[in-house]
XYZ file of C-alpha atoms in Angstrom:
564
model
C 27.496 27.472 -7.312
C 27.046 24.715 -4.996
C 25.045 24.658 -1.356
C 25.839 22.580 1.175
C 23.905 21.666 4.255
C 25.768 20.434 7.640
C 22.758 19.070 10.115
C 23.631 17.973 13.520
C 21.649 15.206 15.571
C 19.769 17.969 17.203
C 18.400 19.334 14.419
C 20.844 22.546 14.111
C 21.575 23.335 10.085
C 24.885 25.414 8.958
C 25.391 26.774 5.279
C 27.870 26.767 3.040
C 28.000 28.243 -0.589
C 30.554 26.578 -2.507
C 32.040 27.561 -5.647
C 33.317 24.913 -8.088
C 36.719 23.553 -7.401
C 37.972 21.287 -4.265
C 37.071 21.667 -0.790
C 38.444 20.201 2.024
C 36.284 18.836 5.283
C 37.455 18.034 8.550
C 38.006 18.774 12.384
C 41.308 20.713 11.633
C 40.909 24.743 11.336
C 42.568 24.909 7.857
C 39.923 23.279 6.262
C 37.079 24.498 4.008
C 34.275 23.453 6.046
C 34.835 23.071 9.711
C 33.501 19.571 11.256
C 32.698 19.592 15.083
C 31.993 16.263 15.479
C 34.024 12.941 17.775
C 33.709 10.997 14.770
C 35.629 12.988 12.276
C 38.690 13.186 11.389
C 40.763 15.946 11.352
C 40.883 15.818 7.710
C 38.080 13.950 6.251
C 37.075 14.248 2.884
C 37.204 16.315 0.003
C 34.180 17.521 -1.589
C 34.941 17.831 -5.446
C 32.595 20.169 -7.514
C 32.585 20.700 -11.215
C 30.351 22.872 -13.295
C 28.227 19.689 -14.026
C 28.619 17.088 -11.249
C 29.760 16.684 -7.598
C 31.670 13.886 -6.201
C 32.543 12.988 -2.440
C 36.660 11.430 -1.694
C 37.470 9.386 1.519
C 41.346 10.505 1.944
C 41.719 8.398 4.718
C 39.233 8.802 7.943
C 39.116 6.518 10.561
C 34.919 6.488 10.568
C 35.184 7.152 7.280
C 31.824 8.336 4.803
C 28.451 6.551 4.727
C 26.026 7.274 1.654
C 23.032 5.137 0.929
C 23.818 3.464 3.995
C 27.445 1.781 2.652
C 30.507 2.981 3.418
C 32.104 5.055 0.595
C 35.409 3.413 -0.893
C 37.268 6.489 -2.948
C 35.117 8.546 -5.210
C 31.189 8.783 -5.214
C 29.567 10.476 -7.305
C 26.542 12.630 -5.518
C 23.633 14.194 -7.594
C 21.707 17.484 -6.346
C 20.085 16.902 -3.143
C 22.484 13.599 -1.967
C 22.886 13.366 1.709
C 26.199 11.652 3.074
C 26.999 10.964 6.590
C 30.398 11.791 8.428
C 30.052 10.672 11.722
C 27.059 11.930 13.274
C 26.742 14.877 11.062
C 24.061 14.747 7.794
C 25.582 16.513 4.357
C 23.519 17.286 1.776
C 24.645 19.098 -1.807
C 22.548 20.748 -3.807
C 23.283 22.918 -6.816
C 21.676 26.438 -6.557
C 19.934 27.951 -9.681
C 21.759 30.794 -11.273
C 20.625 34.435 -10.315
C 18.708 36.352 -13.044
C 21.197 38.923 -13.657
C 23.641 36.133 -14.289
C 21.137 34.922 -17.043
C 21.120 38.457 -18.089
C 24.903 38.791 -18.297
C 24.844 36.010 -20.638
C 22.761 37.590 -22.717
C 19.471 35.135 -22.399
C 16.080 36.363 -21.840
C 14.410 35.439 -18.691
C 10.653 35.706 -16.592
C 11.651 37.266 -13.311
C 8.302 36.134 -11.702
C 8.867 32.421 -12.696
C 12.429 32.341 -11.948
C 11.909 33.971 -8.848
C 9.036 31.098 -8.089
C 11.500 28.100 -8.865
C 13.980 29.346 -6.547
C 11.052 29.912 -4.105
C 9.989 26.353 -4.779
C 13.581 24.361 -4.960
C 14.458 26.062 -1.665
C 11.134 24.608 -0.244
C 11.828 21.829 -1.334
C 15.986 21.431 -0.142
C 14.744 22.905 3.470
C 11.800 20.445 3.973
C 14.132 17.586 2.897
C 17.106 18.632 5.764
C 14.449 19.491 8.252
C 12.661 15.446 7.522
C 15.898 14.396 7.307
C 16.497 15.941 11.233
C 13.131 15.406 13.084
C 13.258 11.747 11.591
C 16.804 10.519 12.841
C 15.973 12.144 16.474
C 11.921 10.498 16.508
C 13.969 6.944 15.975
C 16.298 8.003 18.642
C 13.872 8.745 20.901
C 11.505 5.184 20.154
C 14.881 3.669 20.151
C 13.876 1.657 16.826
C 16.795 0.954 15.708
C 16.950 -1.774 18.023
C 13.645 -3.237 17.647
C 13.322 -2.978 21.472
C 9.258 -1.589 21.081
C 8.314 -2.851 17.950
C 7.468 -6.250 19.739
C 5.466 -5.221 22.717
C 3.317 -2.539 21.013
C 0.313 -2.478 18.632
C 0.458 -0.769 15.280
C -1.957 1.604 16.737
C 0.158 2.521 20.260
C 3.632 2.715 17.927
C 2.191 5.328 15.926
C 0.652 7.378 19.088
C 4.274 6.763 20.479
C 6.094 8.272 17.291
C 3.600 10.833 16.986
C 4.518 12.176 20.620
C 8.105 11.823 20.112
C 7.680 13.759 16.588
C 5.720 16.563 18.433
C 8.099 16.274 21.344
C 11.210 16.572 19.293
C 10.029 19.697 17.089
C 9.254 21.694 20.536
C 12.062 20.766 22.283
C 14.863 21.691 19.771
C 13.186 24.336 18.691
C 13.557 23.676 15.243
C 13.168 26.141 12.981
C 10.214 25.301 10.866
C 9.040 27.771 7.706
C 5.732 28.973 7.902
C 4.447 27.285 4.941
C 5.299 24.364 6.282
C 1.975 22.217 7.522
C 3.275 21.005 11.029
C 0.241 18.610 11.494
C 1.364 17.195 7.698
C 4.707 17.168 8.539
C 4.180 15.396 11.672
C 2.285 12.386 9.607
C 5.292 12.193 7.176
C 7.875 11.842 9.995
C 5.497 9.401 11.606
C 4.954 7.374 8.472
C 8.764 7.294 7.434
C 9.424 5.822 11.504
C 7.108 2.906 11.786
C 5.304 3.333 8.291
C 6.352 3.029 4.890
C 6.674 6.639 4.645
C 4.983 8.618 1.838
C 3.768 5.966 -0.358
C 1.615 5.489 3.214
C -1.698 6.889 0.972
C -0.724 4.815 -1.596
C -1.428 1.632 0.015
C -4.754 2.873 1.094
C -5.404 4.259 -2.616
C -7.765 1.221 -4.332
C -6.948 2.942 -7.499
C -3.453 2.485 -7.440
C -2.366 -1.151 -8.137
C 1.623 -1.075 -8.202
C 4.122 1.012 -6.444
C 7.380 1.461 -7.880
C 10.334 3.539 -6.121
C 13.442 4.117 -7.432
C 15.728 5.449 -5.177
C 14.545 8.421 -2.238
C 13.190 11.023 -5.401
C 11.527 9.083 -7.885
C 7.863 7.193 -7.083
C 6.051 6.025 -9.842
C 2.526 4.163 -9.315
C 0.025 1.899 -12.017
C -3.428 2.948 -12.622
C -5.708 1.223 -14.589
C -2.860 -0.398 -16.161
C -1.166 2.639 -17.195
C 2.501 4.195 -15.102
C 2.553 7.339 -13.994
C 5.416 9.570 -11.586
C 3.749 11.276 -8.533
C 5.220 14.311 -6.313
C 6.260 11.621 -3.594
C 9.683 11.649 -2.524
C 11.337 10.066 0.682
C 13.563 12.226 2.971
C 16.927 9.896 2.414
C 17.937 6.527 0.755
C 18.387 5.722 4.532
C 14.365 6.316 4.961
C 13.989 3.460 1.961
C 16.539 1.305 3.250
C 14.230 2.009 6.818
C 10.745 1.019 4.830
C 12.510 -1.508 3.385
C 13.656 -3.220 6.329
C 10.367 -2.981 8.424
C 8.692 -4.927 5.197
C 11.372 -8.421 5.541
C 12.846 -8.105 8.989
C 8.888 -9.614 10.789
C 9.429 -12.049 7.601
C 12.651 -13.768 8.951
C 14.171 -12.396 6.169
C 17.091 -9.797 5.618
C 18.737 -7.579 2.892
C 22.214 -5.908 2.812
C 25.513 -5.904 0.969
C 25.754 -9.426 0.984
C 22.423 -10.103 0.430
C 21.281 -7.495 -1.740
C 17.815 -8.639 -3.386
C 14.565 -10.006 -1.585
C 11.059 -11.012 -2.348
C 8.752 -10.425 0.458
C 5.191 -9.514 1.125
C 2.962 -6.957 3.514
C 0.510 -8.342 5.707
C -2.328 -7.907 3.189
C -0.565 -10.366 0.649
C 0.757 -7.545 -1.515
C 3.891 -8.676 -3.643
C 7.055 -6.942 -2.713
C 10.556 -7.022 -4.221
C 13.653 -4.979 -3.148
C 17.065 -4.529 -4.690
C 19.590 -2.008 -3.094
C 23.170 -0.869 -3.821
C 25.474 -2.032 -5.212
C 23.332 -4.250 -7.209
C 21.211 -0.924 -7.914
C 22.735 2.302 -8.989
C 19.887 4.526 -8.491
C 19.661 3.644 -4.452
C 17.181 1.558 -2.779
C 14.717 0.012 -5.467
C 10.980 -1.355 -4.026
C 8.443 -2.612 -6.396
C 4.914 -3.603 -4.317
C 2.406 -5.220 -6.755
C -0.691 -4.673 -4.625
C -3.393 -7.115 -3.788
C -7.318 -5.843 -3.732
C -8.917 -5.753 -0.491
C -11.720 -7.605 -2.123
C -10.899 -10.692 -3.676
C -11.917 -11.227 -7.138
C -14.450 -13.656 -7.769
C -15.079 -15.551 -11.362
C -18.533 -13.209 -11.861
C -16.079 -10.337 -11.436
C -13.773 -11.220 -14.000
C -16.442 -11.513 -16.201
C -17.932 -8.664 -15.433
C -14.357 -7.277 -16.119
C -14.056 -8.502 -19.288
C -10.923 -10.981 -18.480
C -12.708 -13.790 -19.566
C -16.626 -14.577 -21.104
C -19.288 -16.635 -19.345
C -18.896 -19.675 -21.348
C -15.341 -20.032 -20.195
C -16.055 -19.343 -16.476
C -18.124 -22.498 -16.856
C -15.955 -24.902 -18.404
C -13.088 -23.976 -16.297
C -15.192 -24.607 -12.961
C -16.048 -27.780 -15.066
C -12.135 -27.990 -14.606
C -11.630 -27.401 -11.640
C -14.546 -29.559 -10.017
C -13.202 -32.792 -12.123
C -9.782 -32.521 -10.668
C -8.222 -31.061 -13.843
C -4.864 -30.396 -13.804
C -4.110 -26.310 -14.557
C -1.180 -24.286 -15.941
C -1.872 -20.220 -16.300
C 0.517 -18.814 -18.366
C 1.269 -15.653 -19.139
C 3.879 -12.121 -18.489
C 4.818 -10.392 -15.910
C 1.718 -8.840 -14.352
C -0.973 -10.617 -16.744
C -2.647 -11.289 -13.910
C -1.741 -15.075 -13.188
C -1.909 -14.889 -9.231
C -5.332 -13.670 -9.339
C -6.582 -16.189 -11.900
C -5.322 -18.977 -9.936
C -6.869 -17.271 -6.507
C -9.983 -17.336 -8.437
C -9.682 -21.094 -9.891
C -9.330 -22.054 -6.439
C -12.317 -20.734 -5.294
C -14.330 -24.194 -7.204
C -11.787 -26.585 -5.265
C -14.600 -28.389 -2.566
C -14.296 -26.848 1.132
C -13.847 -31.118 1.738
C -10.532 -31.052 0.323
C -7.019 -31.032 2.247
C -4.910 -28.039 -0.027
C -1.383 -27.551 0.451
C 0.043 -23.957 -1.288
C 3.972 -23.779 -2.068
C 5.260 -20.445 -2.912
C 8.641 -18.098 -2.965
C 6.392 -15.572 -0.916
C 3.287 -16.216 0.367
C 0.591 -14.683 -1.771
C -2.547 -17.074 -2.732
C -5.337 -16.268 -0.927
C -7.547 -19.048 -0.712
C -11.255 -19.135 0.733
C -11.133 -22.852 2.112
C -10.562 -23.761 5.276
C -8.355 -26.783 5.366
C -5.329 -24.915 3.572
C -1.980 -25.590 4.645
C 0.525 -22.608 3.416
C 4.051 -23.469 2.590
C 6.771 -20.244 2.174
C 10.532 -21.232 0.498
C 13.145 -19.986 2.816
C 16.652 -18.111 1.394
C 19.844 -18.908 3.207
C 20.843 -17.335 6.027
C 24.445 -15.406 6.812
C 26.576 -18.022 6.405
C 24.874 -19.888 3.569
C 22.789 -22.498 5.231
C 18.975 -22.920 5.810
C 17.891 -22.973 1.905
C 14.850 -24.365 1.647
C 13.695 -24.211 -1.968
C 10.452 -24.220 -3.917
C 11.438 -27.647 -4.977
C 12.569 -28.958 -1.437
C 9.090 -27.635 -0.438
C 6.854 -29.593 -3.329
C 8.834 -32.884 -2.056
C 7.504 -32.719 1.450
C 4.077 -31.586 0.384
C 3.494 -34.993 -1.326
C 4.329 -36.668 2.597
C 1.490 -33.975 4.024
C -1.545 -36.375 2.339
C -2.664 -33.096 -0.054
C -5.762 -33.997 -2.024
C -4.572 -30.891 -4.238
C -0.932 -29.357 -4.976
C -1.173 -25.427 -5.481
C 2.239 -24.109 -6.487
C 2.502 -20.078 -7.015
C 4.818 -20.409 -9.769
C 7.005 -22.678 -11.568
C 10.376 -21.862 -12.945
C 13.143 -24.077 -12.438
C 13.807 -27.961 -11.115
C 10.661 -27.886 -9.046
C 8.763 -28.316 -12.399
C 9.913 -32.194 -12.487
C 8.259 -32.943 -8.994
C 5.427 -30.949 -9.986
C 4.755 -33.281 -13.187
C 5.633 -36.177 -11.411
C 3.292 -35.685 -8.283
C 0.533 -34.520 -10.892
C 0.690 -38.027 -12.645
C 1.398 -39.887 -9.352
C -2.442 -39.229 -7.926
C -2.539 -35.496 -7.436
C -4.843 -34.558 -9.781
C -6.900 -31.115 -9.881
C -3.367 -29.632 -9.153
C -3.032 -25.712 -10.438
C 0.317 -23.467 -11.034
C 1.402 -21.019 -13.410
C 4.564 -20.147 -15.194
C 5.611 -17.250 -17.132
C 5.422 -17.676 -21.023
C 4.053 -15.854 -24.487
C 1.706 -18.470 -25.082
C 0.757 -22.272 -24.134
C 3.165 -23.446 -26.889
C 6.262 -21.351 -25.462
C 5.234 -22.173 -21.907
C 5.468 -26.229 -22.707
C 8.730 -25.259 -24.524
C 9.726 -23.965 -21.338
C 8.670 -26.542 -18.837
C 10.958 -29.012 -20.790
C 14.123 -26.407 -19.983
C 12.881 -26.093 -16.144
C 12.517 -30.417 -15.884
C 16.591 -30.157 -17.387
C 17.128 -27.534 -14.771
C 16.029 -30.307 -12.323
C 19.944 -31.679 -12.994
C 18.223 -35.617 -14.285
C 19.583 -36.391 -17.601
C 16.184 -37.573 -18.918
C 14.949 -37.982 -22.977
C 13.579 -35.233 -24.285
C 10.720 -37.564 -25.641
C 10.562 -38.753 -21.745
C 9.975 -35.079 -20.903
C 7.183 -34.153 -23.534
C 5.365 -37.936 -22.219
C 5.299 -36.382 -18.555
C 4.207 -33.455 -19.975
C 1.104 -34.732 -21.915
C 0.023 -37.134 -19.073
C 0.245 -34.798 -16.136
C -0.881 -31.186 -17.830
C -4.730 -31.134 -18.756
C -5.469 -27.491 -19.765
C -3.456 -24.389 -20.557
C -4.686 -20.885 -20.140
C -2.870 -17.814 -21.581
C -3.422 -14.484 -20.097
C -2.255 -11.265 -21.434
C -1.891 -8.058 -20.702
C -2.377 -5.648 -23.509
C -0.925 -2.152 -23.986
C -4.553 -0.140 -23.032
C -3.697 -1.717 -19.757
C -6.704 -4.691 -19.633
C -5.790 -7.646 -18.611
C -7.462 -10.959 -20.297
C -7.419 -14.296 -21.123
C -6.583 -14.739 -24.783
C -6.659 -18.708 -24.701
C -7.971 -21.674 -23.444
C -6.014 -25.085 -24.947
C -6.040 -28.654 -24.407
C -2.734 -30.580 -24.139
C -4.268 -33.509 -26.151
C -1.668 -36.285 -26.378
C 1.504 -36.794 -28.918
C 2.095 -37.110 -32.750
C 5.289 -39.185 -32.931
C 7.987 -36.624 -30.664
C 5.595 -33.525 -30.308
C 3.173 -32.533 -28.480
C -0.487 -31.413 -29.211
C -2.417 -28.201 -28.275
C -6.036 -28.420 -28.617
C -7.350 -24.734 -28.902
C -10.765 -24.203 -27.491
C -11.284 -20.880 -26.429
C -9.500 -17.772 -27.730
C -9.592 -13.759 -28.117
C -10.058 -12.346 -30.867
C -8.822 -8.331 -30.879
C -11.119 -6.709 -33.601
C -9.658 -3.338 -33.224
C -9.379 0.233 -30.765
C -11.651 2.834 -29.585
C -11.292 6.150 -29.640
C -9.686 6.340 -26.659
C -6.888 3.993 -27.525
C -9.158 0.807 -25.718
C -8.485 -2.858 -27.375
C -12.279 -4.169 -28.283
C -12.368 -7.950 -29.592
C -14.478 -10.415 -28.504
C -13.987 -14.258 -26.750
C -14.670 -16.861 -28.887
C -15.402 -20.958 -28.707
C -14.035 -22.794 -31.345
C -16.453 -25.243 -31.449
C -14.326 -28.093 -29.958
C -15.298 -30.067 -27.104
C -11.622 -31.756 -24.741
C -11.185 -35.240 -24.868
C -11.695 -35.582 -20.904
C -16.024 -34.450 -21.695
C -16.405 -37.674 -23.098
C -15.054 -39.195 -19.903
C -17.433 -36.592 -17.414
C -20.316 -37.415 -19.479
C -19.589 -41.254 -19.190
C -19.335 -41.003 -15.916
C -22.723 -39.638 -15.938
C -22.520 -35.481 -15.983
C -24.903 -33.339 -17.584
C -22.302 -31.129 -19.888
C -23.339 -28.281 -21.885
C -21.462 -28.539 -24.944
C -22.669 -25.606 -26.433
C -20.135 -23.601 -24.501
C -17.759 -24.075 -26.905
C -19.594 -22.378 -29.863
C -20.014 -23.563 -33.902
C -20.176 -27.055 -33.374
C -18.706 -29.455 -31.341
C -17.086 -32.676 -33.012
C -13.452 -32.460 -32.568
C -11.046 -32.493 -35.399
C -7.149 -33.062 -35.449
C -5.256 -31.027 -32.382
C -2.650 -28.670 -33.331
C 0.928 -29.995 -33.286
C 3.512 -27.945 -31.116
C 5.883 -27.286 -34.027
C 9.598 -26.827 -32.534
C 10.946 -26.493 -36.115
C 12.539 -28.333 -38.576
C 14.864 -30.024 -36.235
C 11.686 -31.540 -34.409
C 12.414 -29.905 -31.075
């Protein structure tokens, strides 16, 4: 037994219980479910329900079917509690729960008093849903938001009063029929949040706890804490309400997402990471991933105090930093790179003329002469790519005393080693790898991606004279995030390249409760570029780097037996 719910733009909801088979909808009389709407045909669809699934058919409508905001071509597929649009009528189908003396009949035991309360509950949930779905199409309506004509002239704080009085408005004036469990004050702040806001996951931003959002289509939000996933309750009326949320995050960005340009990386005003993918790339609707920034920056003494990194490193890499090192951070997805390199930046003199090149714009930096460059996609037709790489080519015309780049990972990586060994020193990026030797691995398959038909041993020379130090950060499985190495790139042995460990974790085993203990360690060897600081004339602690500090020979980067 199917439901299905027919809501009109004023809020009014009609029934329907459907058995399994095929159903007819339309304008014309003879069908199964009676359309009054200008927009639909007279007949419209069929509605196809099986004992285990439900699909929606076009048979040939002039306004045709809209689901996840595309236009349906033949059959989709809808699963329980899908909304489709025919004209300006909302459909939802949901299945209904079979009755307890059905259960009976079929000879399976069954609790009355907890059947009876999951009915209670999926009903609450099903009506709730339609009557979001209703107040929220008729608040953006009434703000007219779906031309952007307000969201210009108004403050944050005057759009929400605005969409709070049209919410309140439209629930008294259609006289909606709202349950009595229903909080209307609660209610009201959902409707208001999925207009102007980013709907439910609204607390979630505010939540200091929580430190990635992840939705998956309108039902399924799942946030990180403490390094650990977890689903929450949170659900978003409609895949339209994502698309919505979605939309208010790139449009202010100059950026756009759609059929034809179905993926985006973006960012909120607060510098928090955001990537979107929607149909048809996506098959579970609307997909937003926000890696959130803290509202305090980190600092190095916090990291410390974190356990990310010990004392003795802190120092040597501000030693880094301050002698115009050049910097890789390496590492996985969500290792914590960005805020390393936010942190590393921090010891770059307030004298110094920076220049930041990134896909989105996410570094943070504390100085004040900081010029912030942002790639650009194409537009409609194509044009207006401006790359990462296009972007690292004028920054060397901008007279930067220091190159930041977000990330590296593709043909930009050639300029980047070229303007490092052309009198940019101190420059810092990072650039996703497993450790320092698969990262330099990989920086010799992003130079080739440049489209220059260069040696390899050309490559790995460019490599050795521009990169300085290579830090590896990980992020283990009890959710901590550290970093497990510090290593010199310390010149070449014949074709490769070597590393020069210095500073490393060493995991020693688990507590209890399932938390990675180890410990940092110096392995007593001080970088080639100390003898040059303390020539120069610097007072250098070399006891930072543990059990002695006479070098020995640096660790080749072994490709294998073919050399490579």
């Amino acid at each position: 037994m199917y439901q299905l719910n027919v809501c009109t733009r004023s809020g009014k909801i009609t029934q329907y219980q459907l058995d399994v088979g095929v159903h007819t909808l339309g304008k014309d009389k003879e069908c199964d479910v009676v359309l009054l709407d200008r927009y639909v045909s007279r007949r419209h669809a069929e509605l196809v329900l099986s004992e285990t699934a439900a699909s929606i058919h076009d048979v040939g409508s002039t306004n045709g079917i809209w689901h996840n905001a595309q236009r349906i071509i033949g059959h989709r597929r809808l699963d329980s509690g899908d909304s489709f649009q025919i004209g300006e009528l909302t459909l939802t189908v949901s299945t209904k729960k079979m009755a307890p003396t059905d259960r009976l009949n079929n000879g399976h035991d069954v609790n009355f008093a907890d059947d009876n309360h999951d009915k209670k509950m999926l009903q609450e949930s099903d009506d709730l849903k339609i009557l979001k779905q209703a107040i929220h199409a008729q608040v953006l309506e009434y703000l007219d938001l779906h031309k952007r004509t307000i969201l210009h002239t108004f403050s944050t704080d005057q759009l929400r009063r605005e969409a709070r009085q049209a919410a309140e408005v439209v629930m008294a004036n259609e006289k909606l029929e709202i349950p009595e469990y229903i909080n209307r004050d609660q209610l009201t702040k959902e409707i208001v949040d999925e207009a102007i806001g980013l709907g439910p996951i609204e607390p979630l931003l505010a939540d200091d706890t929580v430190t990635e959002i992840m939705i998956n289509g309108e039902d399924h939000v799942y946030v990180e804490r403490g390094g650990k996933i977890e689903k929450t309750s949170l659900r978003f009326s409609s895949a339209s309400s994502v698309m919505s949320a979605i939309e208010r995050i790139v449009t202010p960005l100059g950026r756009r997402v759609d059929e034809a340009s179905p993926m985006v990386d973006a960012r909120l005003s607060d510098g928090s990471r955001v990537n979107a993918i929607i149909p048809p790339l996506s098959l579970a609707g609307p997909v937003l991933t926000i890696r959130k920034f803290a509202k305090d920056r980190f600092t190095i003494d916090r990291l410390v105090e974190l356990g990310t990194l010990s004392k003795e490193m802190a120092s040597f890499l501000e030693i880094c930093v301050r002698s115009r090192r050049n910097i890789v951070v390496s590492g996985g997805t969500g290792s914590g790179k960005t805020t390393t390199l936010n942190v590393l930046s921090d010891f770059i003199p307030d004298t110094e003329r920076i220049i930041t090149i990134e896909d989105a714009a996410e570094l943070q930096l504390s100085q004040q002469h900081v010029v912030s460059l942002e790639s650009r996609p194409p537009n409609v037709e194509g044009k207006g790519l401006v790359s990462v790489r296009d972007l690292v080519r004028n920054a060397l015309r901008m007279r930067p005393d220091r190159i930041v780049i977000g990330e590296c990972r593709g043909g930009e990586a050639l300029d980047m080693l070229q303007a490092m060994n052309t009198g940019h020193d101190g420059s810092l990026t990072t650039g996703h790898a497993n450790s320092a030797r698969d990262f330099l691995s990989r920086l010799e398959v992003m130079v080739l991606m440049s489209g220059m038909d260069l040696p390899v041993r050309a490559i790995r020379e460019q490599i050795v004279s521009a990169i300085d130090v290579i830090l590896q950060q990980t992020r283990f499985s009890d959710g901590t995030r550290r970093i497990t190495g510090i290593a010199e790139v310390d010149g070449m042995e014949g074709d490769v390249i070597l590393l020069q460990p210095i500073f490393e974790y060493r995991q020693s085993g688990r507590t209890s409760g399932g938390a990675i203990v180890g410990e940092f360690t110096g392995l007593g060897y001080a970088p080639s570029f100390y003898v040059e600081l303390e020539s120069s004339g610097e007072m250098l602690d070399r006891a930072l780097f543990g059990r002695g500090t006479e070098r020995s020979d640096a660790e080749p980067l072994d490709y294998g037996a073919n050399g490579r």
